[in-house]
Amino acid sequence: MSNAKVVFLTGLHEKIVEIVTEYNPDGFETQVLHRDTPLEDQKAAVADADFLLVFGAPLHDDVLKAASKARMVQLLAAGYDSMNLELLREMEIPCCNNGGANSRAVADQALFLMLSLYKQGIAAHASTTSGDWNSPIDGFNTFEIADKLVGVLGIGNIGRRVAKRVQGFDAKVQYYDLFPLSEDEERDLDVTRVSIEELFRTSDIITCHTPLTAGTRHIVNAEMLALMKPSAVLINTSRGPVVDEAALIEALQEGRIAGAGLDVFEQEPVDPDNPLLKMDNVVVSPHSAGTTWNTWFRRAEFAYRNMNGVWNGD
């Protein structure tokens, strides 16, 4: 049997590319294409590819159409919202994501954003380094996670890890998911299933961990935000369009919710004039939650193991 050809389309730094491709199994050959490679060269490279491995680079329709021999598109990321699933279905090419590989990292970031809001972390750092000692902390604007009710929107790999983390801070957890856990899973994780309306009405912290699909786009909308307590905060480390950003901005400006911690935005890179970047009660990061040194090894190991399995008929 001839070797399996993998075309790795990526925007990653070459050192990380080296880490990923070290997992290339015997009998596999990986050709790396940087995202800036001309489309005609990409089309030529994928024409005889058995697998497409994608991260940090767009997979253009014309390139996908040229990959007529491909058995699978394998992602290094968990999200698949950038893939043309309709075209993949037409070509009968499965697309596999990399769920779970970055779940620890994203769960950490969700907790970091909660703590940054509750402890005035960004403002406290700025005042301390500028010599304005302790000015942001007035005794009324910092809080503990203990005894708070955390609402998890989407209880997949990441949502479950977030639940465990906040429970370590003595919080209680409730959740809403289109695909609820079994009773045994709920008992083991010590979480309570509620309706989405109840989640938004009663939670002190709402943290979003749902994939972006047609059904979840703007699932956090003006109606849901209107249910939140004035003291509640919203965390989003999933995908920007899960939240109706205009409705969130309005709710924050009018003081109808207390704050937001955001790793993702509807437009990325985010517009520097976005009002969310100017608010003292908003903590932001540049869609970096899932990016840690540790994740690359898990992503790569899973991706090549998965492709190798398909190559061998699994």
Coordinates of C-alpha atoms in Angstrom, one line a residue:
M1 CA 0.0 0.0 0.0
S2 CA 1.3 3.5 -0.9
N3 CA 1.8 6.1 1.8
A4 CA -1.1 8.2 3.0
K5 CA -0.7 11.9 2.0
V6 CA -1.8 14.6 4.4
V7 CA -1.9 18.2 3.4
F8 CA -1.7 20.4 6.4
L9 CA -3.2 23.8 5.7
T10 CA -2.2 26.2 8.6
G11 CA -1.3 29.6 9.8
L12 CA 0.7 28.3 12.8
H13 CA 4.2 29.2 13.7
E14 CA 6.8 26.9 12.1
K15 CA 7.9 25.6 15.5
I16 CA 4.4 24.5 16.4
V17 CA 4.0 23.0 12.9
E18 CA 7.1 20.9 13.7
I19 CA 5.5 19.7 17.0
V20 CA 2.3 18.7 15.2
T21 CA 4.0 16.9 12.3
E22 CA 6.2 14.9 14.6
Y23 CA 3.1 12.8 15.3
N24 CA 3.0 11.8 11.6
P25 CA 2.8 8.0 11.8
D26 CA 4.8 5.5 9.7
G27 CA 3.3 5.3 6.3
F28 CA 2.1 8.9 6.3
E29 CA 3.6 11.9 4.5
T30 CA 2.6 15.4 5.5
Q31 CA 2.9 18.4 3.2
V32 CA 2.6 21.7 5.0
L33 CA 0.9 24.6 3.2
H34 CA 0.9 28.0 4.9
R35 CA -2.4 29.9 4.7
D36 CA -0.8 32.5 2.3
T37 CA 0.1 29.8 -0.3
P38 CA -1.6 30.8 -3.6
L39 CA -4.9 29.1 -4.2
E40 CA -3.7 27.4 -7.4
D41 CA -0.8 25.9 -5.5
Q42 CA -3.1 24.7 -2.8
K43 CA -5.4 23.1 -5.4
A44 CA -2.5 21.3 -7.0
A45 CA -1.3 20.0 -3.6
V46 CA -4.6 18.6 -2.5
A47 CA -5.4 16.9 -5.8
D48 CA -3.9 13.6 -4.6
A49 CA -4.3 14.1 -0.9
D50 CA -5.9 11.4 1.3
F51 CA -6.5 13.8 4.2
L52 CA -6.7 17.5 4.8
L53 CA -5.5 18.7 8.2
V54 CA -6.7 22.3 8.9
F55 CA -5.9 24.9 11.6
G56 CA -5.8 28.6 11.5
A57 CA -6.3 28.8 7.7
P58 CA -9.4 29.1 5.5
L59 CA -10.3 26.0 3.5
H60 CA -11.6 27.6 0.3
D61 CA -14.3 25.9 -1.6
D62 CA -12.2 25.7 -4.8
V63 CA -9.4 24.0 -2.8
L64 CA -11.9 21.5 -1.2
K65 CA -13.4 20.7 -4.6
A66 CA -9.9 19.9 -5.9
A67 CA -9.4 17.4 -3.1
S68 CA -11.6 14.8 -4.8
K69 CA -9.6 11.8 -3.3
A70 CA -9.7 13.0 0.3
R71 CA -11.1 10.6 2.8
M72 CA -11.6 13.1 5.5
V73 CA -11.0 16.7 6.6
Q74 CA -9.4 16.6 10.1
L75 CA -9.4 19.8 12.2
L76 CA -7.0 20.6 15.0
A77 CA -9.8 22.8 16.6
A78 CA -13.1 21.9 18.3
G79 CA -15.1 24.4 16.3
Y80 CA -16.3 23.5 12.8
D81 CA -18.3 26.7 12.0
S82 CA -15.8 27.8 9.4
M83 CA -16.2 24.6 7.4
N84 CA -18.5 24.4 4.4
L85 CA -20.4 21.4 5.7
E86 CA -22.9 21.5 2.8
L87 CA -20.1 21.1 0.2
L88 CA -18.5 18.4 2.3
R89 CA -21.8 16.5 2.3
E90 CA -22.1 16.8 -1.4
M91 CA -18.5 15.5 -1.8
E92 CA -19.2 12.8 0.8
I93 CA -16.2 13.8 2.8
P94 CA -16.5 13.6 6.6
C95 CA -15.2 16.4 8.7
C96 CA -13.8 15.5 12.1
N97 CA -13.2 18.1 14.8
N98 CA -10.8 17.9 17.8
G99 CA -13.2 18.1 20.7
G100 CA -11.7 17.9 24.1
A101 CA -8.1 18.7 23.2
N102 CA -8.3 22.3 24.4
S103 CA -11.1 21.8 26.9
R104 CA -8.8 22.3 29.9
A105 CA -7.4 25.5 28.5
V106 CA -10.8 27.0 27.6
A107 CA -12.2 26.1 31.0
D108 CA -9.2 27.8 32.7
Q109 CA -9.9 30.9 30.6
A110 CA -13.6 30.9 31.6
L111 CA -12.6 30.8 35.2
F112 CA -10.0 33.5 34.7
L113 CA -12.6 35.8 33.2
M114 CA -15.0 35.2 36.1
L115 CA -12.3 35.9 38.7
S116 CA -11.1 39.0 36.7
L117 CA -14.6 40.5 36.9
Y118 CA -15.3 39.5 40.5
K119 CA -11.9 40.6 41.8
Q120 CA -11.5 43.7 39.7
G121 CA -8.3 42.1 38.4
I122 CA -7.5 44.3 35.4
A123 CA -8.3 47.6 37.2
A124 CA -6.4 46.5 40.3
H125 CA -3.3 45.6 38.2
A126 CA -3.4 49.0 36.4
S127 CA -3.8 51.0 39.6
T128 CA -1.0 49.2 41.3
T129 CA 1.5 49.6 38.5
S130 CA 0.6 53.3 38.0
G131 CA 1.0 54.1 41.7
D132 CA -2.7 54.7 42.3
W133 CA -2.7 52.3 45.2
N134 CA -5.9 50.3 45.7
S135 CA -8.2 52.9 44.2
P136 CA -10.4 50.5 42.2
I137 CA -11.3 48.4 45.3
D138 CA -14.0 50.2 47.4
G139 CA -15.3 47.3 49.5
F140 CA -18.5 47.1 47.4
N141 CA -17.3 45.9 44.0
T142 CA -15.4 42.7 44.6
F143 CA -17.0 39.3 45.2
E144 CA -16.4 35.6 45.9
I145 CA -17.5 32.7 43.6
A146 CA -18.4 30.7 46.7
D147 CA -22.2 30.1 47.0
K148 CA -22.9 31.7 43.6
L149 CA -25.1 29.9 41.2
V150 CA -23.2 29.3 37.9
G151 CA -25.2 28.6 34.8
V152 CA -23.4 26.6 32.1
L153 CA -24.9 27.0 28.6
G154 CA -23.7 23.8 26.9
I155 CA -22.4 21.0 29.0
G156 CA -20.0 19.3 26.6
N157 CA -16.3 18.7 27.2
I158 CA -15.6 22.3 28.2
G159 CA -18.8 22.9 30.1
R160 CA -18.2 19.9 32.3
R161 CA -14.7 21.1 33.1
V162 CA -15.9 24.5 34.0
A163 CA -18.5 23.0 36.3
K164 CA -15.8 21.1 38.2
R165 CA -13.6 24.2 38.4
V166 CA -16.3 26.5 39.9
Q167 CA -17.4 23.7 42.3
G168 CA -13.8 23.8 43.5
F169 CA -14.6 27.4 44.5
D170 CA -17.7 26.2 46.3
A171 CA -20.2 27.4 43.7
K172 CA -23.4 25.6 42.7
V173 CA -23.9 24.6 39.1
Q174 CA -27.0 24.4 36.9
Y175 CA -27.0 23.9 33.1
Y176 CA -29.0 24.0 29.9
D177 CA -28.1 21.9 26.8
L178 CA -30.0 20.7 23.8
F179 CA -28.7 17.3 24.5
P180 CA -29.0 16.9 28.3
L181 CA -26.9 14.6 30.5
S182 CA -28.3 11.4 31.8
E183 CA -29.5 11.3 35.4
D184 CA -26.4 9.4 36.4
E185 CA -24.1 11.9 34.7
E186 CA -25.9 14.8 36.4
R187 CA -25.5 13.1 39.8
D188 CA -21.8 12.4 39.2
L189 CA -21.1 15.9 38.0
D190 CA -23.4 17.4 40.7
V191 CA -25.3 19.6 38.3
T192 CA -29.0 20.5 37.9
R193 CA -30.7 20.7 34.5
V194 CA -33.0 23.7 34.0
S195 CA -34.7 25.4 31.1
I196 CA -32.8 28.1 29.3
E197 CA -35.1 30.8 30.7
E198 CA -34.5 29.5 34.3
L199 CA -30.8 29.5 33.6
F200 CA -30.8 33.2 32.6
R201 CA -33.3 34.2 35.3
T202 CA -31.5 32.7 38.3
S203 CA -27.8 32.4 37.6
D204 CA -25.2 34.7 39.1
I205 CA -22.7 33.8 36.4
I206 CA -23.7 32.5 32.9
T207 CA -20.9 30.9 31.0
C208 CA -21.3 30.0 27.3
H209 CA -19.8 26.7 26.0
T210 CA -22.0 25.8 23.1
P211 CA -20.8 25.2 19.5
L212 CA -21.9 27.7 16.9
T213 CA -24.7 26.3 14.8
A214 CA -27.8 27.7 13.1
G215 CA -29.7 26.8 16.3
T216 CA -27.2 28.5 18.7
R217 CA -26.5 31.7 16.7
H218 CA -27.7 34.6 19.0
I219 CA -29.1 32.1 21.5
V220 CA -28.0 34.7 24.0
N221 CA -30.2 37.5 22.7
A222 CA -32.1 40.5 24.1
E223 CA -34.8 38.3 25.4
M224 CA -32.4 36.2 27.4
L225 CA -30.3 39.1 28.6
A226 CA -33.5 40.8 29.9
L227 CA -34.1 37.8 32.2
M228 CA -30.7 38.2 33.9
K229 CA -30.3 39.6 37.4
P230 CA -28.7 43.1 37.5
S231 CA -25.8 41.6 39.6
A232 CA -25.2 38.8 37.1
V233 CA -22.2 38.5 34.6
L234 CA -21.9 36.8 31.3
I235 CA -18.9 34.8 30.1
N236 CA -18.3 33.8 26.5
T237 CA -15.4 31.6 25.5
S238 CA -17.3 29.7 22.7
R239 CA -18.0 31.6 19.6
G240 CA -18.8 35.3 19.2
P241 CA -22.1 35.0 17.3
V242 CA -23.5 32.8 20.1
V243 CA -24.2 36.2 21.7
D244 CA -26.1 39.0 20.1
E245 CA -23.4 41.6 20.6
A246 CA -25.6 44.6 20.0
A247 CA -28.0 43.4 22.7
L248 CA -25.2 42.7 25.1
I249 CA -23.7 46.2 24.6
E250 CA -27.1 47.7 25.3
A251 CA -27.7 45.7 28.4
L252 CA -24.2 46.7 29.8
Q253 CA -24.6 50.3 28.9
E254 CA -28.0 50.5 30.6
G255 CA -26.7 48.6 33.7
R256 CA -29.1 45.8 33.3
I257 CA -26.3 43.2 33.9
A258 CA -23.2 43.7 35.9
G259 CA -20.5 42.7 33.5
A260 CA -19.1 40.4 30.8
G261 CA -15.9 38.4 30.2
L262 CA -15.4 37.8 26.5
D263 CA -12.7 35.8 24.6
V264 CA -14.7 35.9 21.3
F265 CA -16.5 38.5 19.2
E266 CA -19.0 38.6 16.3
Q267 CA -16.2 40.2 14.2
E268 CA -12.7 39.0 14.6
P269 CA -10.3 40.6 14.9
V270 CA -12.5 42.9 16.9
D271 CA -13.1 46.4 15.7
P272 CA -11.0 48.8 18.0
D273 CA -14.0 51.1 18.2
N274 CA -16.3 48.3 19.6
P275 CA -17.9 49.8 22.7
L276 CA -17.2 46.6 24.6
L277 CA -13.5 47.5 24.6
K278 CA -14.2 50.8 26.3
M279 CA -16.2 49.5 29.3
D280 CA -14.8 49.1 32.8
N281 CA -17.1 46.2 33.6
V282 CA -15.9 44.1 30.6
V283 CA -12.8 41.9 30.5
V284 CA -11.6 40.7 27.0
S285 CA -9.1 38.5 25.4
P286 CA -8.3 37.9 21.7
H287 CA -9.9 34.4 21.1
S288 CA -6.9 32.9 22.8
A289 CA -8.7 30.7 25.4
G290 CA -7.8 27.4 23.7
T291 CA -4.2 28.3 22.9
T292 CA -1.7 26.9 25.3
W293 CA 1.6 25.1 24.8
N294 CA 0.0 21.9 26.3
T295 CA -2.8 21.7 23.8
W296 CA -0.7 21.2 20.7
F297 CA 0.4 17.7 21.7
R298 CA -3.1 16.6 22.4
R299 CA -4.5 18.1 19.2
A300 CA -1.7 16.5 17.1
E301 CA -1.9 13.1 18.8
F302 CA -5.6 12.8 18.3
A303 CA -5.6 14.2 14.7
Y304 CA -3.0 11.7 13.4
R305 CA -4.5 8.8 15.4
N306 CA -7.8 9.6 13.9
M307 CA -6.5 9.8 10.3
N308 CA -4.5 6.6 10.8
G309 CA -7.6 4.8 12.0
V310 CA -9.5 5.9 8.9
W311 CA -6.6 4.9 6.7
N312 CA -6.6 1.4 8.2
G313 CA -10.4 1.0 7.8
D314 CA -11.6 2.0 11.3

